[in-house]
JSON list of C-alpha atoms in Angstrom, two decimals:
[
{"chain": "A", "resi": 1113, "resn": "MET", "atom": "CA", "xyz": [-0.10, 0.02, 0.09]},
{"chain": "A", "resi": 1114, "resn": "GLY", "atom": "CA", "xyz": [1.36, 3.20, -1.09]},
{"chain": "A", "resi": 1115, "resn": "ARG", "atom": "CA", "xyz": [1.00, 6.42, 0.91]},
{"chain": "A", "resi": 1116, "resn": "LEU", "atom": "CA", "xyz": [-2.52, 8.19, 0.83]},
{"chain": "A", "resi": 1117, "resn": "LYS", "atom": "CA", "xyz": [-3.04, 11.72, 0.16]},
{"chain": "A", "resi": 1118, "resn": "GLU", "atom": "CA", "xyz": [-4.95, 14.08, 2.24]},
{"chain": "A", "resi": 1119, "resn": "GLU", "atom": "CA", "xyz": [-8.02, 13.95, 0.43]},
{"chain": "A", "resi": 1120, "resn": "ASN", "atom": "CA", "xyz": [-8.37, 10.34, 1.02]},
{"chain": "A", "resi": 1121, "resn": "ILE", "atom": "CA", "xyz": [-8.85, 11.02, 4.71]},
{"chain": "A", "resi": 1122, "resn": "PRO", "atom": "CA", "xyz": [-12.41, 11.25, 5.68]},
{"chain": "A", "resi": 1123, "resn": "TRP", "atom": "CA", "xyz": [-12.37, 14.54, 7.33]},
{"chain": "A", "resi": 1124, "resn": "ASP", "atom": "CA", "xyz": [-15.97, 14.81, 7.82]},
{"chain": "A", "resi": 1125, "resn": "ALA", "atom": "CA", "xyz": [-16.35, 11.49, 9.60]},
{"chain": "A", "resi": 1126, "resn": "LEU", "atom": "CA", "xyz": [-13.28, 12.64, 11.80]},
{"chain": "A", "resi": 1127, "resn": "ALA", "atom": "CA", "xyz": [-14.86, 15.85, 12.58]},
{"chain": "A", "resi": 1128, "resn": "LYS", "atom": "CA", "xyz": [-18.03, 14.03, 13.98]},
{"chain": "A", "resi": 1129, "resn": "LEU", "atom": "CA", "xyz": [-15.64, 12.51, 16.44]},
{"chain": "A", "resi": 1130, "resn": "GLY", "atom": "CA", "xyz": [-14.41, 15.77, 17.53]},
{"chain": "A", "resi": 1131, "resn": "ILE", "atom": "CA", "xyz": [-10.87, 15.22, 15.31]},
{"chain": "A", "resi": 1132, "resn": "THR", "atom": "CA", "xyz": [-9.71, 17.90, 13.12]},
{"chain": "A", "resi": 1133, "resn": "LYS", "atom": "CA", "xyz": [-6.52, 18.26, 10.93]},
{"chain": "A", "resi": 1134, "resn": "GLU", "atom": "CA", "xyz": [-5.17, 20.44, 13.22]},
{"chain": "A", "resi": 1135, "resn": "THR", "atom": "CA", "xyz": [-5.65, 17.70, 15.96]},
{"chain": "A", "resi": 1136, "resn": "LEU", "atom": "CA", "xyz": [-3.74, 15.23, 14.11]},
{"chain": "A", "resi": 1137, "resn": "GLU", "atom": "CA", "xyz": [-1.00, 17.50, 13.01]},
{"chain": "A", "resi": 1138, "resn": "SER", "atom": "CA", "xyz": [-0.40, 18.56, 16.66]},
{"chain": "A", "resi": 1139, "resn": "THR", "atom": "CA", "xyz": [-0.11, 14.96, 18.06]},
{"chain": "A", "resi": 1140, "resn": "ASP", "atom": "CA", "xyz": [2.13, 13.90, 15.06]},
{"chain": "A", "resi": 1141, "resn": "ASN", "atom": "CA", "xyz": [-0.61, 11.77, 14.20]},
{"chain": "A", "resi": 1142, "resn": "LEU", "atom": "CA", "xyz": [-1.52, 12.97, 10.52]},
{"chain": "A", "resi": 1143, "resn": "ASN", "atom": "CA", "xyz": [1.63, 10.95, 8.85]},
{"chain": "A", "resi": 1144, "resn": "ASN", "atom": "CA", "xyz": [0.22, 7.92, 10.88]},
{"chain": "A", "resi": 1145, "resn": "LEU", "atom": "CA", "xyz": [-2.84, 8.02, 8.98]},
{"chain": "A", "resi": 1146, "resn": "LEU", "atom": "CA", "xyz": [-1.28, 8.88, 5.63]},
{"chain": "A", "resi": 1147, "resn": "ASN", "atom": "CA", "xyz": [1.08, 5.93, 5.94]},
{"chain": "A", "resi": 1148, "resn": "TYR", "atom": "CA", "xyz": [-1.66, 3.37, 7.21]},
{"chain": "A", "resi": 1149, "resn": "ASN", "atom": "CA", "xyz": [-0.30, 3.18, 10.63]},
{"chain": "A", "resi": 1150, "resn": "LYS", "atom": "CA", "xyz": [-2.17, 3.75, 13.64]},
{"chain": "A", "resi": 1151, "resn": "THR", "atom": "CA", "xyz": [-2.27, 6.93, 15.62]},
{"chain": "A", "resi": 1152, "resn": "SER", "atom": "CA", "xyz": [-1.73, 7.28, 19.34]},
{"chain": "A", "resi": 1153, "resn": "LEU", "atom": "CA", "xyz": [-4.52, 7.33, 21.64]},
{"chain": "A", "resi": 1154, "resn": "LEU", "atom": "CA", "xyz": [-7.15, 10.14, 20.95]},
{"chain": "A", "resi": 1155, "resn": "ALA", "atom": "CA", "xyz": [-9.73, 11.45, 22.98]},
{"chain": "A", "resi": 1156, "resn": "ILE", "atom": "CA", "xyz": [-12.95, 10.96, 20.88]},
{"chain": "A", "resi": 1157, "resn": "LYS", "atom": "CA", "xyz": [-16.80, 11.75, 21.31]},
{"chain": "A", "resi": 1158, "resn": "GLY", "atom": "CA", "xyz": [-19.33, 11.40, 18.56]},
{"chain": "A", "resi": 1159, "resn": "LYS", "atom": "CA", "xyz": [-21.10, 9.22, 16.22]},
{"chain": "A", "resi": 1160, "resn": "LEU", "atom": "CA", "xyz": [-20.36, 7.09, 13.14]},
{"chain": "A", "resi": 1161, "resn": "PRO", "atom": "CA", "xyz": [-22.64, 4.78, 11.29]},
{"chain": "A", "resi": 1162, "resn": "ASN", "atom": "CA", "xyz": [-23.59, 1.76, 13.58]},
{"chain": "A", "resi": 1163, "resn": "ILE", "atom": "CA", "xyz": [-21.74, 3.31, 16.35]},
{"chain": "A", "resi": 1164, "resn": "GLU", "atom": "CA", "xyz": [-21.98, 5.81, 18.86]},
{"chain": "A", "resi": 1165, "resn": "ILE", "atom": "CA", "xyz": [-19.42, 6.92, 21.31]},
{"chain": "A", "resi": 1166, "resn": "THR", "atom": "CA", "xyz": [-20.12, 8.96, 24.47]},
{"chain": "A", "resi": 1167, "resn": "GLY", "atom": "CA", "xyz": [-16.73, 9.54, 25.26]},
{"chain": "A", "resi": 1168, "resn": "GLY", "atom": "CA", "xyz": [-13.28, 8.04, 25.80]},
{"chain": "A", "resi": 1169, "resn": "HIS", "atom": "CA", "xyz": [-10.05, 7.22, 23.80]},
{"chain": "A", "resi": 1170, "resn": "ALA", "atom": "CA", "xyz": [-9.23, 5.12, 20.41]},
{"chain": "A", "resi": 1171, "resn": "LYS", "atom": "CA", "xyz": [-6.50, 4.82, 17.82]},
{"chain": "A", "resi": 1172, "resn": "LEU", "atom": "CA", "xyz": [-7.59, 5.55, 14.56]},
{"chain": "A", "resi": 1173, "resn": "MET", "atom": "CA", "xyz": [-6.24, 4.17, 11.35]},
{"chain": "A", "resi": 1174, "resn": "MET", "atom": "CA", "xyz": [-6.98, 3.76, 7.47]},
{"chain": "A", "resi": 1175, "resn": "ARG", "atom": "CA", "xyz": [-7.49, 0.29, 6.02]},
{"chain": "A", "resi": 1176, "resn": "ASN", "atom": "CA", "xyz": [-8.60, -0.74, 2.58]},
{"chain": "A", "resi": 1177, "resn": "ASN", "atom": "CA", "xyz": [-11.91, -2.18, 2.29]},
{"chain": "A", "resi": 1178, "resn": "GLU", "atom": "CA", "xyz": [-12.99, -5.10, 0.05]},
{"chain": "A", "resi": 1179, "resn": "ASN", "atom": "CA", "xyz": [-13.14, -2.73, -2.95]},
{"chain": "A", "resi": 1180, "resn": "GLY", "atom": "CA", "xyz": [-9.65, -1.68, -2.67]},
{"chain": "A", "resi": 1181, "resn": "GLN", "atom": "CA", "xyz": [-10.88, 1.94, -1.15]},
{"chain": "A", "resi": 1182, "resn": "PRO", "atom": "CA", "xyz": [-9.23, 3.49, 1.85]},
{"chain": "A", "resi": 1183, "resn": "GLU", "atom": "CA", "xyz": [-11.50, 3.96, 5.02]},
{"chain": "A", "resi": 1184, "resn": "LEU", "atom": "CA", "xyz": [-11.40, 4.91, 8.66]},
{"chain": "A", "resi": 1185, "resn": "ARG", "atom": "CA", "xyz": [-11.35, 2.33, 11.22]},
{"chain": "A", "resi": 1186, "resn": "LEU", "atom": "CA", "xyz": [-11.24, 2.84, 15.01]},
{"chain": "A", "resi": 1187, "resn": "GLU", "atom": "CA", "xyz": [-9.75, 0.55, 17.56]},
{"chain": "A", "resi": 1188, "resn": "LEU", "atom": "CA", "xyz": [-11.66, 1.43, 21.20]},
{"chain": "A", "resi": 1189, "resn": "VAL", "atom": "CA", "xyz": [-9.79, 0.97, 24.26]},
{"chain": "A", "resi": 1190, "resn": "ARG", "atom": "CA", "xyz": [-11.00, -2.41, 26.02]},
{"chain": "A", "resi": 1191, "resn": "LYS", "atom": "CA", "xyz": [-10.88, -2.61, 29.69]},
{"chain": "A", "resi": 1192, "resn": "PHE", "atom": "CA", "xyz": [-9.27, -6.39, 29.51]},
{"chain": "A", "resi": 1193, "resn": "PRO", "atom": "CA", "xyz": [-7.89, -8.10, 26.27]},
{"chain": "A", "resi": 1194, "resn": "ASN", "atom": "CA", "xyz": [-10.25, -10.91, 25.17]},
{"chain": "A", "resi": 1195, "resn": "LEU", "atom": "CA", "xyz": [-7.78, -13.83, 24.84]},
{"chain": "A", "resi": 1196, "resn": "LYS", "atom": "CA", "xyz": [-10.86, -16.39, 24.86]},
{"chain": "A", "resi": 1197, "resn": "GLY", "atom": "CA", "xyz": [-12.29, -15.26, 21.30]},
{"chain": "A", "resi": 1198, "resn": "ALA", "atom": "CA", "xyz": [-11.73, -17.07, 18.24]},
{"chain": "A", "resi": 1199, "resn": "ILE", "atom": "CA", "xyz": [-9.65, -15.42, 15.52]},
{"chain": "A", "resi": 1200, "resn": "TYR", "atom": "CA", "xyz": [-11.05, -16.59, 12.23]},
{"chain": "A", "resi": 1201, "resn": "GLY", "atom": "CA", "xyz": [-12.42, -19.97, 13.92]},
{"chain": "A", "resi": 1202, "resn": "THR", "atom": "CA", "xyz": [-9.35, -20.70, 15.71]},
{"chain": "A", "resi": 1203, "resn": "TYR", "atom": "CA", "xyz": [-8.91, -20.36, 19.68]},
{"chain": "A", "resi": 1204, "resn": "LEU", "atom": "CA", "xyz": [-5.39, -19.26, 21.39]},
{"chain": "A", "resi": 1205, "resn": "ASN", "atom": "CA", "xyz": [-3.80, -22.14, 23.54]},
{"chain": "A", "resi": 1206, "resn": "ASP", "atom": "CA", "xyz": [-2.21, -21.42, 26.64]},
{"chain": "A", "resi": 1207, "resn": "THR", "atom": "CA", "xyz": [1.40, -20.83, 25.50]},
{"chain": "A", "resi": 1208, "resn": "GLN", "atom": "CA", "xyz": [0.03, -18.45, 22.44]},
{"chain": "A", "resi": 1209, "resn": "LYS", "atom": "CA", "xyz": [-1.79, -16.34, 25.24]},
{"chain": "A", "resi": 1210, "resn": "GLN", "atom": "CA", "xyz": [1.17, -16.30, 27.31]},
{"chain": "A", "resi": 1211, "resn": "GLN", "atom": "CA", "xyz": [3.57, -14.96, 24.35]},
{"chain": "A", "resi": 1212, "resn": "ILE", "atom": "CA", "xyz": [0.88, -12.24, 23.58]},
{"chain": "A", "resi": 1213, "resn": "LEU", "atom": "CA", "xyz": [0.83, -11.26, 27.36]},
{"chain": "A", "resi": 1214, "resn": "ASP", "atom": "CA", "xyz": [4.59, -10.95, 27.55]},
{"chain": "A", "resi": 1215, "resn": "GLY", "atom": "CA", "xyz": [4.34, -8.44, 24.77]},
{"chain": "A", "resi": 1216, "resn": "GLY", "atom": "CA", "xyz": [5.66, -10.57, 21.87]},
{"chain": "A", "resi": 1217, "resn": "SER", "atom": "CA", "xyz": [3.67, -12.40, 19.11]},
{"chain": "A", "resi": 1218, "resn": "ALA", "atom": "CA", "xyz": [1.67, -15.60, 18.69]},
{"chain": "A", "resi": 1219, "resn": "LEU", "atom": "CA", "xyz": [1.59, -17.64, 15.59]},
{"chain": "A", "resi": 1220, "resn": "VAL", "atom": "CA", "xyz": [-1.93, -18.72, 14.69]},
{"chain": "A", "resi": 1221, "resn": "LYS", "atom": "CA", "xyz": [-2.91, -20.83, 11.89]},
{"chain": "A", "resi": 1222, "resn": "CYS", "atom": "CA", "xyz": [-6.23, -19.91, 10.82]},
{"chain": "A", "resi": 1223, "resn": "ASN", "atom": "CA", "xyz": [-8.32, -21.59, 7.86]},
{"chain": "A", "resi": 1224, "resn": "THR", "atom": "CA", "xyz": [-10.13, -18.91, 5.84]},
{"chain": "A", "resi": 1225, "resn": "LYS", "atom": "CA", "xyz": [-12.19, -19.27, 2.69]},
{"chain": "A", "resi": 1226, "resn": "ASN", "atom": "CA", "xyz": [-9.00, -18.34, 0.76]},
{"chain": "A", "resi": 1227, "resn": "GLY", "atom": "CA", "xyz": [-6.94, -21.21, 2.38]},
{"chain": "A", "resi": 1228, "resn": "GLU", "atom": "CA", "xyz": [-4.62, -21.38, 5.20]},
{"chain": "A", "resi": 1229, "resn": "LEU", "atom": "CA", "xyz": [-3.42, -18.23, 6.85]},
{"chain": "A", "resi": 1230, "resn": "ASN", "atom": "CA", "xyz": [-0.41, -17.58, 9.30]},
{"chain": "A", "resi": 1231, "resn": "LEU", "atom": "CA", "xyz": [-1.23, -14.79, 11.71]},
{"chain": "A", "resi": 1232, "resn": "LEU", "atom": "CA", "xyz": [1.38, -13.27, 14.09]},
{"chain": "A", "resi": 1233, "resn": "VAL", "atom": "CA", "xyz": [-0.88, -11.89, 16.70]},
{"chain": "A", "resi": 1234, "resn": "SER", "atom": "CA", "xyz": [0.16, -9.30, 19.56]},
{"chain": "A", "resi": 1235, "resn": "LEU", "atom": "CA", "xyz": [-1.87, -7.21, 21.93]},
{"chain": "A", "resi": 1236, "resn": "ASP", "atom": "CA", "xyz": [-1.66, -3.42, 21.91]},
{"chain": "A", "resi": 1237, "resn": "SER", "atom": "CA", "xyz": [-1.09, -2.60, 25.45]},
{"chain": "A", "resi": 1238, "resn": "ASP", "atom": "CA", "xyz": [-2.55, 0.97, 24.99]},
{"chain": "A", "resi": 1239, "resn": "THR", "atom": "CA", "xyz": [-6.12, -0.30, 23.89]},
{"chain": "A", "resi": 1240, "resn": "ASN", "atom": "CA", "xyz": [-6.05, -4.15, 25.10]},
{"chain": "A", "resi": 1241, "resn": "GLN", "atom": "CA", "xyz": [-7.17, -5.26, 21.57]},
{"chain": "A", "resi": 1242, "resn": "LEU", "atom": "CA", "xyz": [-5.28, -7.94, 19.48]},
{"chain": "A", "resi": 1243, "resn": "ASN", "atom": "CA", "xyz": [-3.62, -6.96, 16.34]},
{"chain": "A", "resi": 1244, "resn": "HIS", "atom": "CA", "xyz": [-2.48, -9.65, 13.77]},
{"chain": "A", "resi": 1245, "resn": "ILE", "atom": "CA", "xyz": [-0.50, -9.30, 10.71]},
{"chain": "A", "resi": 1246, "resn": "ASP", "atom": "CA", "xyz": [-0.01, -11.99, 7.78]},
{"chain": "A", "resi": 1247, "resn": "ALA", "atom": "CA", "xyz": [3.22, -13.88, 8.80]},
{"chain": "A", "resi": 1248, "resn": "SER", "atom": "CA", "xyz": [4.23, -14.15, 5.29]},
{"chain": "A", "resi": 1249, "resn": "LYS", "atom": "CA", "xyz": [4.37, -10.49, 4.71]},
{"chain": "A", "resi": 1250, "resn": "VAL", "atom": "CA", "xyz": [6.82, -9.99, 7.72]},
{"chain": "A", "resi": 1251, "resn": "SER", "atom": "CA", "xyz": [10.43, -9.49, 7.16]},
{"chain": "A", "resi": 1252, "resn": "ILE", "atom": "CA", "xyz": [12.65, -9.71, 10.31]},
{"chain": "A", "resi": 1253, "resn": "GLN", "atom": "CA", "xyz": [15.52, -7.29, 10.30]},
{"chain": "A", "resi": 1254, "resn": "ASP", "atom": "CA", "xyz": [19.26, -8.64, 9.99]},
{"chain": "A", "resi": 1255, "resn": "THR", "atom": "CA", "xyz": [20.59, -7.04, 13.19]},
{"chain": "A", "resi": 1256, "resn": "ILE", "atom": "CA", "xyz": [19.36, -5.66, 16.69]},
{"chain": "A", "resi": 1257, "resn": "ALA", "atom": "CA", "xyz": [21.39, -3.53, 19.01]},
{"chain": "A", "resi": 1258, "resn": "GLY", "atom": "CA", "xyz": [24.64, -4.21, 16.98]},
{"chain": "A", "resi": 1259, "resn": "VAL", "atom": "CA", "xyz": [24.00, -8.21, 16.96]},
{"chain": "A", "resi": 1260, "resn": "LYS", "atom": "CA", "xyz": [23.54, -9.85, 13.45]},
{"chain": "A", "resi": 1261, "resn": "LEU", "atom": "CA", "xyz": [20.48, -12.46, 13.77]},
{"chain": "A", "resi": 1262, "resn": "SER", "atom": "CA", "xyz": [21.04, -15.94, 12.39]},
{"chain": "A", "resi": 1263, "resn": "ASP", "atom": "CA", "xyz": [18.60, -17.44, 9.86]},
{"chain": "A", "resi": 1264, "resn": "ASN", "atom": "CA", "xyz": [17.50, -19.80, 12.33]},
{"chain": "A", "resi": 1265, "resn": "GLN", "atom": "CA", "xyz": [16.65, -16.89, 14.80]},
{"chain": "A", "resi": 1266, "resn": "LYS", "atom": "CA", "xyz": [14.56, -15.19, 12.26]},
{"chain": "A", "resi": 1267, "resn": "ILE", "atom": "CA", "xyz": [12.74, -18.48, 11.67]},
{"chain": "A", "resi": 1268, "resn": "GLU", "atom": "CA", "xyz": [11.96, -18.69, 15.32]},
{"chain": "A", "resi": 1269, "resn": "LEU", "atom": "CA", "xyz": [10.76, -15.18, 15.53]},
{"chain": "A", "resi": 1270, "resn": "LEU", "atom": "CA", "xyz": [8.54, -15.68, 12.38]},
{"chain": "A", "resi": 1271, "resn": "LYS", "atom": "CA", "xyz": [7.04, -18.52, 14.50]},
{"chain": "A", "resi": 1272, "resn": "GLY", "atom": "CA", "xyz": [6.10, -16.26, 17.13]},
{"chain": "A", "resi": 1273, "resn": "ASN", "atom": "CA", "xyz": [8.80, -17.68, 19.37]},
{"chain": "A", "resi": 1274, "resn": "PRO", "atom": "CA", "xyz": [10.90, -15.30, 21.69]},
{"chain": "A", "resi": 1275, "resn": "ILE", "atom": "CA", "xyz": [14.77, -15.80, 21.33]},
{"chain": "A", "resi": 1276, "resn": "THR", "atom": "CA", "xyz": [17.85, -14.83, 23.51]},
{"chain": "A", "resi": 1277, "resn": "VAL", "atom": "CA", "xyz": [20.15, -12.39, 22.13]},
{"chain": "A", "resi": 1278, "resn": "THR", "atom": "CA", "xyz": [23.32, -11.89, 23.93]},
{"chain": "A", "resi": 1279, "resn": "GLY", "atom": "CA", "xyz": [26.23, -9.14, 23.60]},
{"chain": "A", "resi": 1280, "resn": "MET", "atom": "CA", "xyz": [23.84, -6.33, 22.30]},
{"chain": "A", "resi": 1281, "resn": "LYS", "atom": "CA", "xyz": [25.00, -2.65, 22.97]},
{"chain": "A", "resi": 1282, "resn": "ARG", "atom": "CA", "xyz": [22.97, 0.13, 24.38]},
{"chain": "A", "resi": 1283, "resn": "LYS", "atom": "CA", "xyz": [23.56, 3.66, 22.96]},
{"chain": "A", "resi": 1284, "resn": "ASN", "atom": "CA", "xyz": [25.73, 4.31, 26.19]},
{"chain": "A", "resi": 1285, "resn": "GLY", "atom": "CA", "xyz": [27.96, 1.47, 25.03]},
{"chain": "A", "resi": 1286, "resn": "GLU", "atom": "CA", "xyz": [26.50, -0.93, 27.74]},
{"chain": "A", "resi": 1287, "resn": "ILE", "atom": "CA", "xyz": [26.62, -4.63, 26.79]},
{"chain": "A", "resi": 1288, "resn": "PHE", "atom": "CA", "xyz": [23.53, -6.51, 27.60]},
{"chain": "A", "resi": 1289, "resn": "ASP", "atom": "CA", "xyz": [21.54, -9.74, 27.00]},
{"chain": "A", "resi": 1290, "resn": "SER", "atom": "CA", "xyz": [17.78, -9.95, 26.56]},
{"chain": "A", "resi": 1291, "resn": "SER", "atom": "CA", "xyz": [14.81, -11.86, 24.99]},
{"chain": "A", "resi": 1292, "resn": "VAL", "atom": "CA", "xyz": [13.55, -10.53, 21.90]},
{"chain": "A", "resi": 1293, "resn": "ALA", "atom": "CA", "xyz": [10.19, -11.30, 20.16]},
{"chain": "A", "resi": 1294, "resn": "TYR", "atom": "CA", "xyz": [8.29, -9.85, 16.91]},
{"chain": "A", "resi": 1295, "resn": "ASN", "atom": "CA", "xyz": [5.55, -7.51, 17.87]},
{"chain": "A", "resi": 1296, "resn": "SER", "atom": "CA", "xyz": [2.73, -7.11, 15.18]},
{"chain": "A", "resi": 1297, "resn": "VAL", "atom": "CA", "xyz": [1.52, -3.91, 16.81]},
{"chain": "A", "resi": 1298, "resn": "ASN", "atom": "CA", "xyz": [4.95, -2.32, 16.51]},
{"chain": "A", "resi": 1299, "resn": "LYS", "atom": "CA", "xyz": [5.54, -4.19, 13.35]},
{"chain": "A", "resi": 1300, "resn": "GLY", "atom": "CA", "xyz": [9.22, -5.04, 14.58]},
{"chain": "A", "resi": 1301, "resn": "LEU", "atom": "CA", "xyz": [11.16, -6.50, 17.42]},
{"chain": "A", "resi": 1302, "resn": "VAL", "atom": "CA", "xyz": [10.90, -5.80, 20.97]},
{"chain": "A", "resi": 1303, "resn": "PHE", "atom": "CA", "xyz": [12.80, -6.80, 24.12]},
{"chain": "A", "resi": 1304, "resn": "ILE", "atom": "CA", "xyz": [10.65, -9.19, 26.54]},
{"chain": "A", "resi": 1305, "resn": "PRO", "atom": "CA", "xyz": [11.34, -8.43, 30.17]},
{"chain": "A", "resi": 1306, "resn": "ASP", "atom": "CA", "xyz": [12.90, -11.33, 32.26]},
{"chain": "A", "resi": 1307, "resn": "LYS", "atom": "CA", "xyz": [10.18, -12.21, 34.33]},
{"chain": "A", "resi": 1308, "resn": "SER", "atom": "CA", "xyz": [12.73, -13.86, 36.96]},
{"chain": "A", "resi": 1309, "resn": "LYS", "atom": "CA", "xyz": [14.93, -10.87, 37.22]},
{"chain": "A", "resi": 1310, "resn": "ASN", "atom": "CA", "xyz": [11.58, -8.71, 37.98]},
{"chain": "A", "resi": 1311, "resn": "LYS", "atom": "CA", "xyz": [10.41, -11.20, 40.53]},
{"chain": "A", "resi": 1312, "resn": "GLU", "atom": "CA", "xyz": [13.78, -11.06, 42.52]},
{"chain": "A", "resi": 1313, "resn": "GLN", "atom": "CA", "xyz": [13.97, -7.27, 42.34]},
{"chain": "A", "resi": 1314, "resn": "SER", "atom": "CA", "xyz": [10.44, -6.97, 43.57]},
{"chain": "A", "resi": 1315, "resn": "LYS", "atom": "CA", "xyz": [11.33, -9.44, 46.30]},
{"chain": "A", "resi": 1316, "resn": "GLN", "atom": "CA", "xyz": [14.41, -7.44, 47.10]},
{"chain": "A", "resi": 1317, "resn": "GLN", "atom": "CA", "xyz": [12.41, -4.21, 47.07]},
{"chain": "A", "resi": 1318, "resn": "THR", "atom": "CA", "xyz": [9.85, -5.85, 49.55]},
{"chain": "A", "resi": 1319, "resn": "GLU", "atom": "CA", "xyz": [12.71, -6.91, 52.04]},
{"chain": "A", "resi": 1320, "resn": "LYS", "atom": "CA", "xyz": [13.95, -3.36, 51.99]},
{"chain": "A", "resi": 1321, "resn": "LYS", "atom": "CA", "xyz": [10.58, -1.80, 52.81]},
{"chain": "A", "resi": 1322, "resn": "SER", "atom": "CA", "xyz": [10.16, -4.35, 55.30]},
{"chain": "A", "resi": 1323, "resn": "LYS", "atom": "CA", "xyz": [13.52, -3.71, 57.18]},
{"chain": "A", "resi": 1324, "resn": "GLY", "atom": "CA", "xyz": [12.73, -0.01, 57.22]},
{"chain": "A", "resi": 1325, "resn": "ILE", "atom": "CA", "xyz": [9.52, -0.42, 58.84]},
{"chain": "A", "resi": 1326, "resn": "THR", "atom": "CA", "xyz": [11.33, -2.55, 61.54]},
{"chain": "A", "resi": 1327, "resn": "GLN", "atom": "CA", "xyz": [14.18, -0.52, 62.30]}
]
């Protein structure tokens, strides 16, 4: 999909949601819409066909409909993610749910009327909505934080599996290791926090607080 032109944006529909061109420009979101990317969370209130919004926040995006014409889509904020629903008739297993909750993605094989479709499914932490992308259209970058990824590592990432990458370098020169996974919301690789390390840090903080109270 190429870049849209400003006349492709449904300004009347946006106005009904309380969103103007000035709103998009001031929040650095106009280019996101023109490039088929999601905006950041925007305050909305208004009415569109078949949906009335009394207030809240949502992300906006442009997507092509069945006729290939660009149209406005809304991603409303959910209170909790729905991991129990089916994706093209396929339900997530426990491993897939955990990979999604960890911030990475899960490879979900779905049977559609056009044949089998392999989707990388991730969670948008801002909206608690599941997002997916056709795995066959995903290209994994060659390097991350100065470390070259092997072909096998790229294959694992395309399967939705996290990998461990060692010897990466931060901008300040610090060397670090981390789990890495593909995220379909970011359309790129993300770092996955080490749960065991977080638990240990939390335990140490709790012990320090406890000692401070008893002293």
